[in-house]
Amino acid sequence: MVRLPYVTALTTLFSYGLLFAFGQLRDFFRRILDARKPSNLKGYAPICLGLEDFYTRRLYLRIQDCFGRPITSAPDAWFDVVERYSNDCNKTLHRTTATTKCLNLGSYNYLGFAAADEYCTPRVIESLKKYSASTCSVRADGGNTKLHTELELLVATFVGKPAAILFGMGYVTNSAIIPALVGKGGLIISDSLNHNSIVNGARGSGATVRVFQHNNPAHLEEVLREQIAGGQPRTHRPWKKIIVIVEGIYSMEGELCKLPEVISVCKKYKAYTYLDEAHSIGAIGKTGRGVCELLGVDPADVDIMMGTFTKSFGSCGGYIAASNEIIHHLKLTCPAHIYATSMSPPAVQQVISAIKVILGEDGTNRGAKKLAQIRENSNFFRLELQKMGFEVLGDNDSPVMPIMLYNPAKIPAFSRECLRQNVAVVTVAFPATPLLLARARICISASHSREDLIKGLEVISKVGDLVGIKYFPVEQEKTTAVEKLKKIQ
């Protein structure tokens, strides 16, 4: 968890207070000046009201050039970012025909499969010619190809579960699966920092939802004990089932789940364990099998394993791996399987090919090299950022490393200045994070060379000095990689 210093908290609150005060003042004068102008809503109610409308107009739109940047190339280690401009203080953005080649420190391309690959790409093109771009049908009707069946078997074997089921979208994998697993009379206990897809899935299930402190197995046990003792609301009957939901790597924190401790608690109180491995599968572990492999957990101890193909495998969609009974139940009851179009066959083939590279079934050791490279790159980049004085969240081996920004003015300043120096970063603020905990989220890839990483570190260090986000003292006794490079040059 972030321990926000009092001075930083006060200055950040003061900055938001100024923005809020001046925004309200501008709105006051706008209402006076526009009082006689006819409304353009033509009798309809406004879609956005209150603070949501205020936040969008007075805060987000002023810095919207930092978000949603279009690209015109594959999201490899370097990519082409489309240049945009605005003539109305960022209310509207206009694209130009010019592009800037930037170092990509924002994509989830953990193993480098998002760009052309010597093994994957020819097979994907071949599958496109054979199966077309879409099945135009759900799996239960005419959308179940040989590729879908092959990938389900491959995924189940890869993660160490008896069976698996595929879905066309990673977000839907959580939001549609959870209501199919638990409903009214059930209890969901969720980590406080779980992804929005888990939150929406839990809310839509009809089950009672309780939250435990982030990555705190002791508090999880307290919540479990209290809920089991009290039972269902009003009736106090025993819960029909209890599911504890955690993530392998938390996407906004870069932290690894304390999975062994969580499983121990769940076993003690006979609760099911649901593990979201969207960011960990393929990216960590000696053979890329995720957090279970990294932390020495038997996959049999995890009841439901969820993952996506949108990160390490360079494709789209997601999966659930579990027992044969659970997968059979989902195939009969889950709306995302019964009513949604199946995964695009070329996307399925991309995942199959990527997993085979990871397993070495392509006849080379490129997969092992990629896994070693992502681990080495991540730990190198994180250590160098910490040496420079940045506040970096997360654990070793995690390719996700947030750099804390806090102050609202530093969000666009950091993003724009990095872009000017040909480094593309992702900044994240409220409502994706708590109001005071804005950050830049760096994502490292196996496709980054050491020179790429040193280039990124050099730019981030300069911008960090300029913006003032080095909240810790620089470690003078340890020469950073950037300083070593300067000495060599």
Tab-separated table of C-alpha atoms in Angstrom:
chain	number	residue	atom	x	y	z
A	1	MET	CA	0.000	0.000	0.000
A	2	VAL	CA	1.099	3.592	-0.650
A	3	ARG	CA	2.092	5.557	2.445
A	4	LEU	CA	1.236	9.087	1.326
A	5	PRO	CA	3.412	11.714	3.096
A	6	TYR	CA	1.418	14.445	4.858
A	7	VAL	CA	3.080	17.292	2.935
A	8	THR	CA	2.420	15.589	-0.404
A	9	ALA	CA	-1.164	14.854	0.604
A	10	LEU	CA	-1.766	18.470	1.654
A	11	THR	CA	-0.258	19.986	-1.489
A	12	THR	CA	-2.198	17.542	-3.679
A	13	LEU	CA	-5.461	18.333	-1.887
A	14	PHE	CA	-4.695	22.040	-2.193
A	15	SER	CA	-4.128	21.658	-5.949
A	16	TYR	CA	-7.421	19.840	-6.423
A	17	GLY	CA	-9.106	22.468	-4.229
A	18	LEU	CA	-7.834	25.247	-6.497
A	19	LEU	CA	-9.015	23.432	-9.608
A	20	PHE	CA	-12.412	22.835	-8.033
A	21	ALA	CA	-12.798	26.449	-6.836
A	22	PHE	CA	-11.827	28.058	-10.144
A	23	GLY	CA	-13.936	25.529	-12.048
A	24	GLN	CA	-16.998	26.388	-9.978
A	25	LEU	CA	-16.289	30.094	-10.495
A	26	ARG	CA	-16.111	29.641	-14.258
A	27	ASP	CA	-19.347	27.642	-14.212
A	28	PHE	CA	-21.041	30.409	-12.214
A	29	PHE	CA	-20.175	33.060	-14.795
A	30	ARG	CA	-21.051	30.702	-17.639
A	31	ARG	CA	-24.548	30.220	-16.240
A	32	ILE	CA	-25.007	34.001	-16.087
A	33	LEU	CA	-23.707	34.613	-19.616
A	34	ASP	CA	-25.635	31.685	-21.114
A	35	ALA	CA	-28.885	32.346	-19.252
A	36	ARG	CA	-30.643	33.789	-22.318
A	37	LYS	CA	-29.231	31.287	-24.795
A	38	PRO	CA	-31.564	28.442	-25.822
A	39	SER	CA	-30.643	24.965	-24.616
A	40	ASN	CA	-29.276	22.572	-27.230
A	41	LEU	CA	-30.683	19.532	-25.416
A	42	LYS	CA	-34.129	19.962	-27.070
A	43	GLY	CA	-35.993	18.710	-24.040
A	44	TYR	CA	-33.666	15.776	-23.242
A	45	ALA	CA	-32.037	15.435	-19.862
A	46	PRO	CA	-28.238	15.778	-19.854
A	47	ILE	CA	-26.450	12.427	-19.850
A	48	CYS	CA	-23.805	13.532	-17.336
A	49	LEU	CA	-24.788	15.459	-14.219
A	50	GLY	CA	-23.205	16.897	-11.103
A	51	LEU	CA	-19.626	16.154	-10.154
A	52	GLU	CA	-19.151	13.694	-13.023
A	53	ASP	CA	-19.951	16.423	-15.558
A	54	PHE	CA	-17.833	18.942	-13.664
A	55	TYR	CA	-14.836	16.602	-13.431
A	56	THR	CA	-15.019	15.787	-17.153
A	57	ARG	CA	-15.248	19.399	-18.299
A	58	ARG	CA	-12.955	21.161	-15.842
A	59	LEU	CA	-10.277	18.547	-15.197
A	60	TYR	CA	-10.217	15.682	-17.694
A	61	LEU	CA	-10.739	17.639	-20.925
A	62	ARG	CA	-7.861	19.968	-20.092
A	63	ILE	CA	-5.414	17.062	-20.184
A	64	GLN	CA	-7.156	14.630	-22.507
A	65	ASP	CA	-4.248	14.861	-24.947
A	66	CYS	CA	-2.351	12.653	-22.440
A	67	PHE	CA	-4.834	9.814	-22.938
A	68	GLY	CA	-6.089	7.802	-25.898
A	69	ARG	CA	-3.101	8.603	-28.079
A	70	PRO	CA	-3.550	6.910	-31.481
A	71	ILE	CA	-0.720	4.829	-32.933
A	72	THR	CA	-0.032	3.717	-36.510
A	73	SER	CA	2.169	0.687	-35.984
A	74	ALA	CA	2.377	-2.542	-34.022
A	75	PRO	CA	2.876	-1.966	-30.256
A	76	ASP	CA	6.463	-3.208	-30.276
A	77	ALA	CA	9.396	-1.820	-28.248
A	78	TRP	CA	9.140	1.302	-30.437
A	79	PHE	CA	5.973	2.477	-32.160
A	80	ASP	CA	4.612	5.424	-34.140
A	81	VAL	CA	2.398	7.883	-32.236
A	82	VAL	CA	0.079	10.172	-34.208
A	83	GLU	CA	0.603	13.860	-33.488
A	84	ARG	CA	-2.491	15.846	-32.487
A	85	TYR	CA	-3.330	19.497	-31.839
A	86	SER	CA	-6.145	21.534	-30.323
A	87	ASN	CA	-7.417	25.062	-30.928
A	88	ASP	CA	-9.824	25.184	-27.978
A	89	CYS	CA	-7.799	24.286	-24.873
A	90	ASN	CA	-8.093	20.542	-25.475
A	91	LYS	CA	-11.901	20.419	-25.688
A	92	THR	CA	-11.436	18.840	-29.100
A	93	LEU	CA	-8.336	17.187	-30.536
A	94	HIS	CA	-7.440	16.977	-34.213
A	95	ARG	CA	-5.151	14.386	-35.755
A	96	THR	CA	-2.386	15.297	-38.156
A	97	THR	CA	-0.658	13.142	-40.751
A	98	ALA	CA	2.632	13.391	-38.863
A	99	THR	CA	3.842	10.656	-36.512
A	100	THR	CA	6.569	10.422	-33.883
A	101	LYS	CA	8.604	7.284	-33.277
A	102	CYS	CA	8.529	6.684	-29.522
A	103	LEU	CA	9.871	4.191	-27.033
A	104	ASN	CA	6.860	2.168	-25.919
A	105	LEU	CA	6.689	1.981	-22.112
A	106	GLY	CA	2.928	1.613	-21.875
A	107	SER	CA	1.771	-1.525	-23.720
A	108	TYR	CA	1.092	-4.946	-22.197
A	109	ASN	CA	3.327	-6.580	-24.797
A	110	TYR	CA	5.208	-8.450	-22.074
A	111	LEU	CA	6.809	-11.171	-24.223
A	112	GLY	CA	7.058	-9.220	-27.464
A	113	PHE	CA	4.449	-11.249	-29.382
A	114	ALA	CA	2.365	-8.195	-30.343
A	115	ALA	CA	4.572	-7.435	-33.350
A	116	ALA	CA	5.481	-9.745	-36.222
A	117	ASP	CA	6.964	-13.041	-35.062
A	118	GLU	CA	8.846	-15.545	-37.206
A	119	TYR	CA	6.822	-18.481	-35.834
A	120	CYS	CA	3.433	-16.957	-34.955
A	121	THR	CA	2.736	-14.564	-37.837
A	122	PRO	CA	2.832	-17.040	-40.771
A	123	ARG	CA	0.492	-19.398	-38.909
A	124	VAL	CA	-1.916	-16.571	-38.070
A	125	ILE	CA	-2.032	-15.517	-41.735
A	126	GLU	CA	-2.664	-19.115	-42.771
A	127	SER	CA	-5.532	-19.423	-40.254
A	128	LEU	CA	-7.028	-16.170	-41.572
A	129	LYS	CA	-7.133	-17.610	-45.088
A	130	LYS	CA	-8.598	-20.902	-43.878
A	131	TYR	CA	-11.122	-19.775	-41.242
A	132	SER	CA	-11.710	-16.070	-42.072
A	133	ALA	CA	-11.508	-13.213	-39.585
A	134	SER	CA	-14.624	-14.239	-37.671
A	135	THR	CA	-16.816	-17.285	-37.151
A	136	CYS	CA	-19.884	-14.986	-37.128
A	137	SER	CA	-21.448	-17.358	-34.631
A	138	VAL	CA	-21.418	-18.392	-31.004
A	139	ARG	CA	-19.561	-21.515	-29.887
A	140	ALA	CA	-22.830	-23.366	-29.211
A	141	ASP	CA	-23.964	-22.909	-32.828
A	142	GLY	CA	-21.473	-22.709	-35.704
A	143	GLY	CA	-18.535	-20.930	-34.071
A	144	ASN	CA	-16.614	-23.860	-32.632
A	145	THR	CA	-13.580	-24.562	-34.799
A	146	LYS	CA	-10.789	-27.065	-34.321
A	147	LEU	CA	-8.579	-24.189	-33.210
A	148	HIS	CA	-10.869	-23.315	-30.298
A	149	THR	CA	-10.858	-26.885	-29.026
A	150	GLU	CA	-7.074	-27.115	-29.416
A	151	LEU	CA	-6.502	-23.902	-27.478
A	152	GLU	CA	-8.755	-24.988	-24.624
A	153	LEU	CA	-6.771	-28.198	-24.218
A	154	LEU	CA	-3.472	-26.334	-24.534
A	155	VAL	CA	-4.432	-23.701	-21.939
A	156	ALA	CA	-5.652	-26.324	-19.464
A	157	THR	CA	-2.384	-28.227	-19.810
A	158	PHE	CA	-0.303	-25.043	-19.631
A	159	VAL	CA	-1.808	-23.796	-16.367
A	160	GLY	CA	-2.196	-27.249	-14.820
A	161	LYS	CA	-5.988	-27.644	-14.677
A	162	PRO	CA	-8.271	-30.394	-16.077
A	163	ALA	CA	-10.258	-28.158	-18.456
A	164	ALA	CA	-10.637	-24.607	-19.793
A	165	ILE	CA	-13.143	-22.416	-21.616
A	166	LEU	CA	-12.450	-19.452	-23.942
A	167	PHE	CA	-14.063	-16.025	-24.168
A	168	GLY	CA	-13.694	-13.306	-26.771
A	169	MET	CA	-12.881	-10.499	-24.337
A	170	GLY	CA	-10.750	-10.380	-21.205
A	171	TYR	CA	-13.007	-7.926	-19.353
A	172	VAL	CA	-16.073	-10.061	-20.032
A	173	THR	CA	-14.285	-13.146	-18.742
A	174	ASN	CA	-14.585	-11.727	-15.228
A	175	SER	CA	-17.777	-9.695	-15.486
A	176	ALA	CA	-19.784	-12.550	-17.047
A	177	ILE	CA	-18.213	-15.539	-15.305
A	178	ILE	CA	-18.639	-14.425	-11.697
A	179	PRO	CA	-22.469	-14.153	-11.935
A	180	ALA	CA	-22.503	-17.648	-13.466
A	181	LEU	CA	-20.567	-19.048	-10.509
A	182	VAL	CA	-22.325	-17.424	-7.557
A	183	GLY	CA	-25.668	-15.714	-7.008
A	184	LYS	CA	-28.165	-14.753	-4.324
A	185	GLY	CA	-27.325	-16.448	-1.056
A	186	GLY	CA	-23.658	-16.605	-1.922
A	187	LEU	CA	-20.758	-14.537	-0.574
A	188	ILE	CA	-17.940	-12.906	-2.556
A	189	ILE	CA	-14.908	-11.662	-0.623
A	190	SER	CA	-12.820	-9.445	-2.884
A	191	ASP	CA	-9.456	-7.740	-2.510
A	192	SER	CA	-9.991	-3.985	-2.144
A	193	LEU	CA	-7.850	-3.257	-5.235
A	194	ASN	CA	-9.297	-5.862	-7.585
A	195	HIS	CA	-9.898	-4.859	-11.211
A	196	ASN	CA	-13.107	-3.139	-12.284
A	197	SER	CA	-14.168	-6.223	-14.259
A	198	ILE	CA	-14.197	-8.205	-11.001
A	199	VAL	CA	-16.087	-5.432	-9.223
A	200	ASN	CA	-18.784	-5.306	-11.894
A	201	GLY	CA	-19.018	-9.087	-12.055
A	202	ALA	CA	-19.478	-9.268	-8.288
A	203	ARG	CA	-22.104	-6.527	-8.300
A	204	GLY	CA	-24.021	-8.195	-11.117
A	205	SER	CA	-24.061	-11.598	-9.448
A	206	GLY	CA	-26.636	-10.753	-6.794
A	207	ALA	CA	-24.347	-12.243	-4.154
A	208	THR	CA	-23.343	-10.409	-0.998
A	209	VAL	CA	-19.973	-8.701	-1.503
A	210	ARG	CA	-17.435	-8.004	1.215
A	211	VAL	CA	-13.977	-6.477	0.785
A	212	PHE	CA	-10.741	-7.215	2.624
A	213	GLN	CA	-7.703	-4.976	2.889
A	214	HIS	CA	-5.391	-5.205	-0.092
A	215	ASN	CA	-3.054	-8.197	0.036
A	216	ASN	CA	-3.777	-8.752	3.728
A	217	PRO	CA	-4.488	-12.450	4.446
A	218	ALA	CA	-4.933	-11.722	8.163
A	219	HIS	CA	-7.786	-9.314	7.439
A	220	LEU	CA	-9.210	-11.797	4.935
A	221	GLU	CA	-9.422	-14.344	7.737
A	222	GLU	CA	-11.163	-11.815	9.994
A	223	VAL	CA	-13.756	-11.074	7.320
A	224	LEU	CA	-14.297	-14.768	6.591
A	225	ARG	CA	-14.721	-15.659	10.258
A	226	GLU	CA	-17.138	-12.788	10.840
A	227	GLN	CA	-19.250	-13.574	7.772
A	228	ILE	CA	-19.424	-17.298	8.470
A	229	ALA	CA	-20.496	-16.621	12.058
A	230	GLY	CA	-23.168	-14.121	11.027
A	231	GLY	CA	-24.468	-15.932	7.942
A	232	GLN	CA	-26.739	-14.371	5.344
A	233	PRO	CA	-28.260	-10.931	6.006
A	234	ARG	CA	-31.587	-10.972	7.895
A	235	THR	CA	-32.068	-14.756	7.789
A	236	HIS	CA	-28.612	-15.639	9.190
A	237	ARG	CA	-28.714	-18.882	7.259
A	238	PRO	CA	-25.387	-20.395	6.186
A	239	TRP	CA	-23.950	-19.081	2.934
A	240	LYS	CA	-24.640	-21.244	-0.106
A	241	LYS	CA	-21.036	-20.783	-1.194
A	242	ILE	CA	-18.130	-18.433	-0.524
A	243	ILE	CA	-15.650	-17.291	-3.188
A	244	VAL	CA	-12.485	-15.312	-2.441
A	245	ILE	CA	-11.209	-13.335	-5.446
A	246	VAL	CA	-7.624	-12.095	-5.829
A	247	GLU	CA	-5.277	-11.115	-8.674
A	248	GLY	CA	-1.886	-12.580	-9.537
A	249	ILE	CA	-0.358	-9.162	-10.300
A	250	TYR	CA	-2.401	-6.101	-9.406
A	251	SER	CA	-2.442	-3.996	-12.550
A	252	MET	CA	-2.294	-0.563	-10.891
A	253	GLU	CA	0.174	-1.520	-8.165
A	254	GLY	CA	2.477	-4.073	-9.827
A	255	GLU	CA	2.325	-6.176	-6.653
A	256	LEU	CA	2.256	-9.952	-6.496
A	257	CYS	CA	-0.596	-11.594	-4.635
A	258	LYS	CA	0.199	-13.323	-1.342
A	259	LEU	CA	-1.297	-16.443	-2.834
A	260	PRO	CA	0.068	-19.150	-0.487
A	261	GLU	CA	-1.328	-17.334	2.565
A	262	VAL	CA	-4.674	-16.651	0.847
A	263	ILE	CA	-5.047	-20.311	-0.113
A	264	SER	CA	-4.218	-21.399	3.431
A	265	VAL	CA	-7.011	-19.186	4.796
A	266	CYS	CA	-9.487	-20.368	2.153
A	267	LYS	CA	-8.759	-24.025	2.910
A	268	LYS	CA	-9.237	-23.412	6.622
A	269	TYR	CA	-12.713	-21.934	6.112
A	270	LYS	CA	-13.732	-24.054	3.075
A	271	ALA	CA	-13.977	-21.088	0.694
A	272	TYR	CA	-13.379	-21.296	-3.056
A	273	THR	CA	-10.381	-19.421	-4.506
A	274	TYR	CA	-10.706	-17.381	-7.718
A	275	LEU	CA	-7.374	-16.181	-9.168
A	276	ASP	CA	-7.205	-13.497	-11.872
A	277	GLU	CA	-3.926	-13.929	-13.777
A	278	ALA	CA	-4.498	-11.335	-16.491
A	279	HIS	CA	-1.081	-9.714	-15.930
A	280	SER	CA	0.829	-12.669	-14.515
A	281	ILE	CA	0.177	-15.580	-16.873
A	282	GLY	CA	2.979	-15.853	-19.418
A	283	ALA	CA	4.911	-12.973	-17.854
A	284	ILE	CA	6.287	-14.478	-14.648
A	285	GLY	CA	7.458	-17.869	-13.464
A	286	LYS	CA	10.381	-19.881	-14.811
A	287	THR	CA	8.293	-21.301	-17.672
A	288	GLY	CA	5.720	-18.493	-17.836
A	289	ARG	CA	3.000	-20.324	-15.946
A	290	GLY	CA	2.247	-17.362	-13.736
A	291	VAL	CA	2.080	-16.629	-10.059
A	292	CYS	CA	1.436	-20.228	-9.024
A	293	GLU	CA	4.752	-21.303	-10.510
A	294	LEU	CA	6.609	-18.272	-9.158
A	295	LEU	CA	5.336	-18.712	-5.591
A	296	GLY	CA	5.406	-22.503	-5.547
A	297	VAL	CA	1.632	-23.004	-5.371
A	298	ASP	CA	-0.016	-26.165	-6.688
A	299	PRO	CA	-2.632	-25.123	-9.309
A	300	ALA	CA	-4.904	-27.804	-7.846
A	301	ASP	CA	-5.237	-25.594	-4.746
A	302	VAL	CA	-6.761	-22.788	-6.839
A	303	ASP	CA	-10.372	-23.581	-7.738
A	304	ILE	CA	-10.871	-21.132	-10.615
A	305	MET	CA	-7.972	-19.690	-12.641
A	306	MET	CA	-8.771	-16.781	-14.914
A	307	GLY	CA	-6.412	-15.215	-17.443
A	308	THR	CA	-6.338	-13.139	-20.609
A	309	PHE	CA	-4.571	-13.450	-23.948
A	310	THR	CA	-4.271	-9.673	-24.359
A	311	LYS	CA	-0.931	-9.259	-22.600
A	312	SER	CA	1.803	-11.865	-22.816
A	313	PHE	CA	0.331	-13.705	-25.814
A	314	GLY	CA	-0.258	-10.687	-28.070
A	315	SER	CA	-3.865	-11.539	-28.907
A	316	CYS	CA	-7.358	-10.926	-27.478
A	317	GLY	CA	-9.845	-12.768	-25.299
A	318	GLY	CA	-9.606	-14.646	-22.040
A	319	TYR	CA	-10.033	-18.033	-20.404
A	320	ILE	CA	-11.237	-19.808	-17.301
A	321	ALA	CA	-9.393	-22.969	-16.230
A	322	ALA	CA	-10.945	-25.184	-13.566
A	323	SER	CA	-12.337	-28.650	-12.916
A	324	ASN	CA	-14.311	-30.481	-15.594
A	325	GLU	CA	-17.531	-29.937	-13.593
A	326	ILE	CA	-17.078	-26.166	-13.360
A	327	ILE	CA	-16.186	-25.778	-17.039
A	328	HIS	CA	-19.163	-27.927	-18.070
A	329	HIS	CA	-21.417	-25.747	-15.891
A	330	LEU	CA	-20.068	-22.541	-17.485
A	331	LYS	CA	-20.580	-23.853	-21.011
A	332	LEU	CA	-24.248	-24.450	-20.194
A	333	THR	CA	-25.007	-21.298	-18.207
A	334	CYS	CA	-22.577	-18.438	-18.945
A	335	PRO	CA	-24.127	-15.797	-21.277
A	336	ALA	CA	-20.700	-14.836	-22.643
A	337	HIS	CA	-20.328	-18.383	-23.971
A	338	ILE	CA	-23.929	-19.002	-25.055
A	339	TYR	CA	-24.688	-15.646	-26.707
A	340	ALA	CA	-21.377	-13.977	-27.636
A	341	THR	CA	-19.501	-14.574	-30.875
A	342	SER	CA	-16.529	-16.879	-30.393
A	343	MET	CA	-12.928	-15.697	-30.514
A	344	SER	CA	-11.620	-14.789	-33.947
A	345	PRO	CA	-9.776	-17.846	-35.365
A	346	PRO	CA	-6.597	-15.869	-36.206
A	347	ALA	CA	-6.579	-14.567	-32.625
A	348	VAL	CA	-6.907	-18.149	-31.373
A	349	GLN	CA	-4.048	-19.259	-33.610
A	350	GLN	CA	-1.871	-16.416	-32.299
A	351	VAL	CA	-2.310	-17.695	-28.738
A	352	ILE	CA	-1.647	-21.304	-29.744
A	353	SER	CA	1.548	-20.302	-31.529
A	354	ALA	CA	2.710	-18.056	-28.677
A	355	ILE	CA	2.226	-20.798	-26.078
A	356	LYS	CA	4.133	-23.247	-28.275
A	357	VAL	CA	7.020	-20.787	-28.488
A	358	ILE	CA	6.986	-20.403	-24.700
A	359	LEU	CA	7.018	-24.185	-24.290
A	360	GLY	CA	9.802	-24.576	-26.858
A	361	GLU	CA	7.590	-26.583	-29.208
A	362	ASP	CA	8.661	-24.351	-32.103
A	363	GLY	CA	12.013	-26.137	-32.044
A	364	THR	CA	13.953	-23.231	-30.520
A	365	ASN	CA	14.710	-21.791	-27.089
A	366	ARG	CA	13.270	-18.363	-27.943
A	367	GLY	CA	10.505	-18.796	-25.387
A	368	ALA	CA	12.939	-19.400	-22.535
A	369	LYS	CA	15.000	-16.416	-23.676
A	370	LYS	CA	11.908	-14.180	-23.724
A	371	LEU	CA	10.981	-15.225	-20.186
A	372	ALA	CA	14.507	-14.591	-18.942
A	373	GLN	CA	14.577	-11.250	-20.770
A	374	ILE	CA	11.306	-9.934	-19.324
A	375	ARG	CA	12.446	-10.880	-15.818
A	376	GLU	CA	15.867	-9.276	-16.287
A	377	ASN	CA	14.436	-6.149	-17.919
A	378	SER	CA	11.798	-5.671	-15.222
A	379	ASN	CA	14.161	-6.019	-12.292
A	380	PHE	CA	16.825	-3.833	-13.925
A	381	PHE	CA	14.379	-1.023	-14.739
A	382	ARG	CA	12.734	-1.097	-11.304
A	383	LEU	CA	16.078	-0.996	-9.465
A	384	GLU	CA	17.374	1.913	-11.552
A	385	LEU	CA	14.182	3.932	-10.980
A	386	GLN	CA	14.485	3.381	-7.234
A	387	LYS	CA	18.132	4.454	-7.283
A	388	MET	CA	17.100	7.696	-8.995
A	389	GLY	CA	14.722	8.570	-6.148
A	390	PHE	CA	11.344	7.744	-7.688
A	391	GLU	CA	8.613	6.180	-5.581
A	392	VAL	CA	8.040	2.905	-7.438
A	393	LEU	CA	5.331	0.441	-6.451
A	394	GLY	CA	5.294	-3.314	-6.955
A	395	ASP	CA	7.491	-6.348	-6.464
A	396	ASN	CA	10.519	-7.802	-8.199
A	397	ASP	CA	9.805	-9.852	-11.358
A	398	SER	CA	6.645	-7.839	-12.012
A	399	PRO	CA	6.719	-6.110	-15.441
A	400	VAL	CA	4.273	-3.480	-14.108
A	401	MET	CA	5.903	-0.637	-12.190
A	402	PRO	CA	3.875	2.465	-11.235
A	403	ILE	CA	5.758	5.701	-10.585
A	404	MET	CA	3.841	7.891	-8.134
A	405	LEU	CA	2.974	11.408	-9.355
A	406	TYR	CA	0.296	12.510	-6.832
A	407	ASN	CA	-0.178	16.158	-7.824
A	408	PRO	CA	-2.705	16.762	-10.654
A	409	ALA	CA	-0.437	19.276	-12.398
A	410	LYS	CA	2.337	16.663	-12.614
A	411	ILE	CA	0.157	14.210	-14.552
A	412	PRO	CA	0.105	16.145	-17.858
A	413	ALA	CA	3.563	17.621	-17.264
A	414	PHE	CA	5.180	14.198	-16.968
A	415	SER	CA	3.247	12.681	-19.879
A	416	ARG	CA	3.762	15.577	-22.311
A	417	GLU	CA	7.438	16.074	-21.529
A	418	CYS	CA	8.190	12.359	-21.961
A	419	LEU	CA	6.397	12.426	-25.315
A	420	ARG	CA	8.453	15.436	-26.421
A	421	GLN	CA	11.540	13.341	-25.783
A	422	ASN	CA	10.142	10.371	-27.727
A	423	VAL	CA	9.121	8.211	-24.784
A	424	ALA	CA	5.467	7.169	-24.575
A	425	VAL	CA	4.164	6.525	-21.058
A	426	VAL	CA	0.728	5.897	-19.579
A	427	THR	CA	-0.499	8.162	-16.784
A	428	VAL	CA	-3.388	7.067	-14.577
A	429	ALA	CA	-5.554	9.251	-12.365
A	430	PHE	CA	-8.980	9.377	-10.734
A	431	PRO	CA	-11.364	7.539	-11.139
A	432	ALA	CA	-9.016	4.677	-12.157
A	433	THR	CA	-7.030	5.352	-8.966
A	434	PRO	CA	-7.897	7.104	-5.689
A	435	LEU	CA	-7.988	10.879	-6.081
A	436	LEU	CA	-4.652	11.509	-4.330
A	437	LEU	CA	-2.741	8.575	-5.838
A	438	ALA	CA	-2.164	9.517	-9.492
A	439	ARG	CA	0.688	7.654	-11.123
A	440	ALA	CA	2.514	6.792	-14.329
A	441	ARG	CA	2.345	3.064	-15.074
A	442	ILE	CA	5.428	1.685	-16.799
A	443	CYS	CA	5.105	-1.685	-18.534
A	444	ILE	CA	8.293	-3.470	-19.568
A	445	SER	CA	8.600	-5.943	-22.455
A	446	ALA	CA	10.989	-8.711	-23.411
A	447	SER	CA	11.328	-6.898	-26.740
A	448	HIS	CA	13.102	-3.966	-25.050
A	449	SER	CA	16.867	-4.039	-25.470
A	450	ARG	CA	19.195	-2.775	-22.750
A	451	GLU	CA	19.800	0.347	-24.870
A	452	ASP	CA	16.026	0.949	-25.026
A	453	LEU	CA	15.730	0.722	-21.261
A	454	ILE	CA	18.672	3.061	-20.660
A	455	LYS	CA	17.140	5.554	-23.106
A	456	GLY	CA	13.862	5.385	-21.185
A	457	LEU	CA	15.598	5.756	-17.833
A	458	GLU	CA	17.570	8.755	-19.019
A	459	VAL	CA	14.440	10.561	-20.239
A	460	ILE	CA	12.376	9.667	-17.162
A	461	SER	CA	15.191	10.879	-14.899
A	462	LYS	CA	15.372	14.242	-16.697
A	463	VAL	CA	11.611	14.666	-16.672
A	464	GLY	CA	11.463	13.576	-13.037
A	465	ASP	CA	13.883	16.353	-12.091
A	466	LEU	CA	11.938	18.865	-14.177
A	467	VAL	CA	8.510	17.916	-12.806
A	468	GLY	CA	9.662	17.230	-9.258
A	469	ILE	CA	8.545	13.650	-8.670
A	470	LYS	CA	11.716	12.222	-7.132
A	471	TYR	CA	10.290	11.897	-3.651
A	472	PHE	CA	13.237	9.942	-2.223
A	473	PRO	CA	16.928	10.913	-2.054
A	474	VAL	CA	19.107	9.666	-4.881
A	475	GLU	CA	21.432	6.838	-3.867
A	476	GLN	CA	24.756	8.601	-4.397
A	477	GLU	CA	26.900	5.595	-3.526
A	478	LYS	CA	25.378	3.525	-6.316
A	479	THR	CA	26.060	4.685	-9.835
A	480	THR	CA	22.975	4.236	-12.000
A	481	ALA	CA	23.058	2.711	-15.459
A	482	VAL	CA	22.327	6.110	-17.014
A	483	GLU	CA	25.321	7.694	-15.288
A	484	LYS	CA	27.536	4.803	-16.405
A	485	LEU	CA	26.414	5.344	-20.000
A	486	LYS	CA	27.233	9.056	-19.784
A	487	LYS	CA	30.721	8.263	-18.492
A	488	ILE	CA	31.324	5.846	-21.376
A	489	GLN	CA	30.160	8.441	-23.901
